[in-house]
Amino acid sequence: MPAKLIVRIDDRIAIWLAITFIAMASLSSVVAQTGVVAHPGTMVVAVVVNNTNPVTNITTPDLRKLFTGDKRSWAGGVAVRLFVRAPGAYERVVLLKLLGMSESEYKAYWTARVFRGEAQAEPVALFSNAMQKEALTIFPGAIALIDFQDVKPGMRVVKVDGHSPGEAGYPLN
Amino acid sequence: MLYYRTAILLLLVTTLSHAQNAAPTEHELVQQLVQQVTALQQKVAALKARLPPVAPSSNADLTPQSVTTPAPQVVENDSPPVSLSQELHELRGFQWQGFGEADYKVLNQKIPELGTYGFDSGSAGNFYTGDFDLLLTARISDKANVLSEIAIEEGDAQSYSVDLKRVLFNYDYNDHLRMSFGRYQTAIGYYNSAFHSAGWFQTTADRPLIMEFASDGGLLPTQAVGMSFTGSIPSGRLGLNYVAEYGSSDTIRPSLNGQTLIDENNGNHINIGLFVRPDFIPGLQIGGSIYHDKISDFSKGPDVRLGQMIVNAHVVYIRHGVEFLSEGFFIRHAYENSSLVYNTPAFYSQISKQFHRVRPYFRYQYINADVGGVLDDLDLRYGPSFGVRYDFTDSIAFKTQFDHTVRKDEPDLDGLHTQLVFKF
């Protein structure tokens, strides 16, 4: 049999390529919905890190990568430690909007990440912001979302996309 | 109160007496306790002194900074207080998770074709249990962990075998270098990296045939022992990542008619992949990989070797309840010292959308293997699958799937597959 270097392109492959292309094109309508978190509430959620963390600003995409576990280390190598509020808290609602997931999708997502070996465990869900504050104090790589009204003296709040909580353009509302 | 204190004291005495060869006297014990209390008081005082007095809400010191995030300083004392460590139970120790399934499958053709697991092909229909999966993870440190996946698989006549599907030591040096050593699933394409044995994770009731495990008649070397490296490549908003693998896959796959076992007697493979997860379209992944190995074809002689190259390209979008997977493969087998070359193009596309607890899905797959090559038992086959997954809870789901497969020179194959999956 002579050597064949060219793949047979039949109708079915052509249809598959067309479907894939159309699906990709239709994603452009989704892009407009996924830029920033928008919530018509008056509450503001702050991004808080451990006091030893010198970070002062995080972009929304980086924040999304942190809370999806795609970004697992701070620059310099310190492991990121995620702390989230338990279901029912407003911070949880903002987190899910940031990630574009429902509660069940969030749980399934982390179960899958652990199963793939991409995470050691689902982020710890804490029942109060006081517990989040305690965790932030203890772990150098800790990061959490906290209702800005519950931010206490001594907690290190970082800007998001260059905006402080409460400023116009701040995305975590 | 006195009884309570006495009980604690007795408990401490008992504990200390086990920890030391010579039991201390009561006076010595009291001295030790006083010293411990003093040490704890000093530690509390030191921690209080560390707290900065400035309120953060002023934001006076928050200056914008570029994308890179500086490293936090590692403090010496990283041991949480008891109350929080109890809450953060993931810090140490083993974690078990289990995944199971119960299946019923029926086909309209009685001409034998490879069944999966305990499915007895050629009959009206069979119940079987698929894989019973146990995932064991253990955290060694912030950067290192161990993962093992043990599957108990149903074989013929309700016989069961234990397979260590994966055992991995993972070490995350940083986001640019994550290492794994042990038995892993090869990163050929998206599906094999994202979905493992447990049917729970899959939207569909089965894997696409091109991504089926080699031990179940699949085309690809889906598992290997070796080392794997992955990480991000600085690329701004493009979100470029790499994966590199080097290992031994040593695949034995049954032919699709179930009559022969094909020992590929693989050498060491190398697999290189790149994929992007752009910031501007969260949920999108586009990538590809090239896999190369040398395998044997014992049907043509004891020493016949051939180069195996598998090229993959994939587009995946998962967000807002939408799941779109599309992967194309080109498998090329070129015999050494010969002009014989066999090409096998294949693809599958799958789309689904979650509506509350219901997720309807559609999949179309296609394989066209060259006649005469090592994959010629597959020949040309293609067709759609559609079904629905219903999640009763976050841990129990039920799937119903219809398959229609067109096969060259053979009758079309229609199938109904129902599956109950659960995790615990």
mmCIF file of C-alpha atoms in Angstrom, chain A residues 1-8 10 12-13 16 20 23-24 27 30-31 34 51-57 61-62 64-65 70-79 81 83 98-100 104-105 107 111-112 114-117 120-121 124-127 131 134-135 138-140 148 151-157 159 164-165, chain B residues 54 56 59 62-63 65 67 69-75 78 81 83-84 87-88 90-91 97 99 133 135 139 141-145 147 149 166 170 172 174-175 178 193-194 196 201 277 279-282 284 286 315 317 319-321 324 326-328 330 332 339-343 345 347-349 364 366 368 370 382 394:
data_model
loop_
_atom_site.group_PDB
_atom_site.id
_atom_site.type_symbol
_atom_site.label_atom_id
_atom_site.label_comp_id
_atom_site.label_asym_id
_atom_site.label_seq_id
_atom_site.Cartn_x
_atom_site.Cartn_y
_atom_site.Cartn_z
ATOM 1 C CA MET A 1 0.000 0.000 0.000
ATOM 2 C CA PRO A 2 1.470 3.356 -0.942
ATOM 3 C CA ALA A 3 2.175 5.860 1.744
ATOM 4 C CA LYS A 4 -0.753 8.120 2.505
ATOM 5 C CA LEU A 5 -0.019 11.446 4.050
ATOM 6 C CA ILE A 6 -3.314 13.192 3.431
ATOM 7 C CA VAL A 7 -6.289 12.551 5.693
ATOM 8 C CA ARG A 8 -9.503 11.553 3.991
ATOM 9 C CA ASP A 10 -15.394 13.159 3.861
ATOM 10 C CA ARG A 12 -18.982 13.964 8.038
ATOM 11 C CA ILE A 13 -15.660 15.588 8.899
ATOM 12 C CA TRP A 16 -18.152 18.438 12.183
ATOM 13 C CA THR A 20 -17.453 23.440 15.688
ATOM 14 C CA ALA A 23 -20.381 26.924 18.056
ATOM 15 C CA MET A 24 -17.236 28.998 18.373
ATOM 16 C CA LEU A 27 -19.595 32.169 21.839
ATOM 17 C CA VAL A 30 -21.534 35.043 25.525
ATOM 18 C CA VAL A 31 -18.389 37.101 25.840
ATOM 19 C CA THR A 34 -18.767 37.543 31.176
ATOM 20 C CA ASN A 51 -1.297 40.724 56.181
ATOM 21 C CA THR A 52 2.066 39.417 55.019
ATOM 22 C CA ASN A 53 0.867 39.343 51.409
ATOM 23 C CA PRO A 54 2.157 42.480 49.682
ATOM 24 C CA VAL A 55 -0.375 42.297 46.850
ATOM 25 C CA THR A 56 -2.395 45.499 46.522
ATOM 26 C CA ASN A 57 -4.353 44.948 43.329
ATOM 27 C CA PRO A 61 -9.560 37.444 35.616
ATOM 28 C CA ASP A 62 -6.816 36.772 38.176
ATOM 29 C CA ARG A 64 -11.411 34.178 38.893
ATOM 30 C CA LYS A 65 -8.288 32.073 38.378
ATOM 31 C CA ASP A 70 -6.187 27.646 38.208
ATOM 32 C CA LYS A 71 -3.785 29.960 39.996
ATOM 33 C CA ARG A 72 -2.435 28.034 42.931
ATOM 34 C CA SER A 73 0.625 30.015 43.948
ATOM 35 C CA TRP A 74 1.346 33.626 44.693
ATOM 36 C CA ALA A 75 4.364 35.073 42.963
ATOM 37 C CA GLY A 76 7.281 33.696 44.902
ATOM 38 C CA GLY A 77 5.714 30.325 45.374
ATOM 39 C CA VAL A 78 3.592 30.616 48.497
ATOM 40 C CA ALA A 79 0.591 28.341 48.065
ATOM 41 C CA ARG A 81 -5.230 29.104 50.478
ATOM 42 C CA PHE A 83 -11.498 30.451 52.075
ATOM 43 C CA LEU A 98 -17.702 35.681 39.608
ATOM 44 C CA LEU A 99 -17.226 32.083 38.530
ATOM 45 C CA GLY A 100 -20.400 31.845 36.436
ATOM 46 C CA SER A 104 -24.336 22.531 42.392
ATOM 47 C CA GLU A 105 -21.985 23.307 39.493
ATOM 48 C CA LYS A 107 -19.576 21.617 44.077
ATOM 49 C CA THR A 111 -15.143 17.435 43.185
ATOM 50 C CA ALA A 112 -13.839 17.011 39.641
ATOM 51 C CA VAL A 114 -9.856 16.951 43.334
ATOM 52 C CA PHE A 115 -10.518 13.823 41.295
ATOM 53 C CA ARG A 116 -8.206 15.030 38.539
ATOM 54 C CA GLY A 117 -5.507 15.765 41.080
ATOM 55 C CA GLN A 120 -6.058 18.926 47.278
ATOM 56 C CA ALA A 121 -9.532 19.721 48.529
ATOM 57 C CA VAL A 124 -12.888 25.477 53.029
ATOM 58 C CA ALA A 125 -16.359 26.918 53.518
ATOM 59 C CA LEU A 126 -16.625 28.919 56.728
ATOM 60 C CA PHE A 127 -19.796 29.908 58.469
ATOM 61 C CA MET A 131 -13.829 32.587 61.038
ATOM 62 C CA GLU A 134 -9.148 34.020 61.792
ATOM 63 C CA ALA A 135 -8.108 31.964 58.786
ATOM 64 C CA ILE A 138 -3.141 32.283 60.243
ATOM 65 C CA PHE A 139 -2.285 31.317 56.667
ATOM 66 C CA PRO A 140 0.225 33.385 54.669
ATOM 67 C CA PHE A 148 -16.941 45.160 53.309
ATOM 68 C CA VAL A 151 -13.874 44.275 57.399
ATOM 69 C CA LYS A 152 -12.106 45.037 60.677
ATOM 70 C CA PRO A 153 -8.986 46.997 61.447
ATOM 71 C CA GLY A 154 -5.901 44.990 60.719
ATOM 72 C CA MET A 155 -7.315 43.209 57.674
ATOM 73 C CA ARG A 156 -5.590 43.692 54.362
ATOM 74 C CA VAL A 157 -8.013 44.680 51.612
ATOM 75 C CA LYS A 159 -8.135 46.569 45.074
ATOM 76 C CA SER A 164 -11.268 49.994 46.070
ATOM 77 C CA PRO A 165 -14.503 48.607 47.530
ATOM 78 C CA VAL B 54 -4.097 50.690 61.135
ATOM 79 C CA PRO B 56 -7.628 48.952 56.234
ATOM 80 C CA ASN B 59 -7.247 52.241 51.641
ATOM 81 C CA LEU B 62 -3.586 50.666 48.300
ATOM 82 C CA THR B 63 -1.794 51.671 45.171
ATOM 83 C CA GLN B 65 -0.123 47.391 40.840
ATOM 84 C CA VAL B 67 -0.672 41.959 37.013
ATOM 85 C CA THR B 69 1.200 39.507 42.585
ATOM 86 C CA PRO B 70 4.088 39.760 45.012
ATOM 87 C CA ALA B 71 4.874 36.919 47.319
ATOM 88 C CA PRO B 72 3.586 36.971 50.846
ATOM 89 C CA GLN B 73 6.211 36.431 53.516
ATOM 90 C CA VAL B 74 6.077 33.043 55.103
ATOM 91 C CA VAL B 75 5.761 33.287 58.861
ATOM 92 C CA ASP B 78 1.778 28.127 60.592
ATOM 93 C CA PRO B 81 -5.424 26.962 66.788
ATOM 94 C CA SER B 83 -10.746 25.194 66.962
ATOM 95 C CA LEU B 84 -9.928 26.267 63.423
ATOM 96 C CA GLU B 87 -12.838 23.195 61.041
ATOM 97 C CA LEU B 88 -10.079 22.966 58.410
ATOM 98 C CA GLU B 90 -8.458 19.141 55.021
ATOM 99 C CA LEU B 91 -5.121 20.131 56.474
ATOM 100 C CA GLN B 97 -14.310 9.603 48.028
ATOM 101 C CA PHE B 99 -18.048 6.718 43.035
ATOM 102 C CA ASP B 133 -14.134 3.877 42.124
ATOM 103 C CA LEU B 135 -10.306 7.981 45.317
ATOM 104 C CA ARG B 139 -2.023 16.149 51.711
ATOM 105 C CA SER B 141 2.327 19.792 52.500
ATOM 106 C CA ASP B 142 0.986 22.963 50.929
ATOM 107 C CA LYS B 143 2.689 21.979 47.692
ATOM 108 C CA ALA B 144 2.724 18.208 47.714
ATOM 109 C CA ASN B 145 0.008 15.624 47.790
ATOM 110 C CA LEU B 147 -3.585 10.764 44.861
ATOM 111 C CA GLU B 149 -7.631 5.923 42.269
ATOM 112 C CA ARG B 166 -3.889 6.148 39.020
ATOM 113 C CA ASN B 170 1.978 15.677 42.808
ATOM 114 C CA ASP B 172 3.347 22.177 42.678
ATOM 115 C CA ASN B 174 4.641 27.199 41.315
ATOM 116 C CA ASP B 175 1.984 28.006 38.709
ATOM 117 C CA ARG B 178 3.501 21.375 38.424
ATOM 118 C CA SER B 193 -7.446 14.565 31.100
ATOM 119 C CA ALA B 194 -10.769 15.798 32.375
ATOM 120 C CA HIS B 196 -11.500 9.515 34.569
ATOM 121 C CA PHE B 201 -18.353 13.147 36.217
ATOM 122 C CA ARG B 277 -7.788 29.576 28.473
ATOM 123 C CA ASP B 279 -9.265 35.682 30.163
ATOM 124 C CA PHE B 280 -11.678 37.381 27.793
ATOM 125 C CA ILE B 281 -13.811 34.244 27.343
ATOM 126 C CA PRO B 282 -14.007 32.495 30.720
ATOM 127 C CA LEU B 284 -13.184 28.465 26.890
ATOM 128 C CA ILE B 286 -8.606 25.643 22.886
ATOM 129 C CA VAL B 315 -12.269 23.226 21.625
ATOM 130 C CA TYR B 317 -16.492 25.646 26.478
ATOM 131 C CA ARG B 319 -19.760 27.881 31.665
ATOM 132 C CA HIS B 320 -23.234 29.104 32.575
ATOM 133 C CA GLY B 321 -24.534 25.538 32.440
ATOM 134 C CA PHE B 324 -19.501 22.030 24.588
ATOM 135 C CA SER B 326 -15.308 19.029 20.391
ATOM 136 C CA GLU B 327 -12.159 17.074 19.661
ATOM 137 C CA GLY B 328 -10.511 15.875 16.523
ATOM 138 C CA PHE B 330 -5.471 12.016 13.607
ATOM 139 C CA ARG B 332 -0.894 7.755 12.069
ATOM 140 C CA SER B 339 6.340 2.537 3.187
ATOM 141 C CA LEU B 340 3.223 1.238 4.914
ATOM 142 C CA VAL B 341 1.271 4.043 6.550
ATOM 143 C CA TYR B 342 -2.201 3.815 8.026
ATOM 144 C CA ASN B 343 -4.208 6.892 8.970
ATOM 145 C CA PRO B 345 -9.128 10.308 11.537
ATOM 146 C CA PHE B 347 -13.703 13.124 16.125
ATOM 147 C CA TYR B 348 -16.545 13.633 18.514
ATOM 148 C CA SER B 349 -18.633 16.650 19.446
ATOM 149 C CA TYR B 364 -21.887 12.783 17.446
ATOM 150 C CA TYR B 366 -16.898 9.382 13.941
ATOM 151 C CA ASN B 368 -12.559 5.932 10.079
ATOM 152 C CA ASP B 370 -7.643 2.306 7.582
ATOM 153 C CA TYR B 382 -20.192 6.977 13.079
ATOM 154 C CA ASP B 394 -25.675 16.770 44.264
#
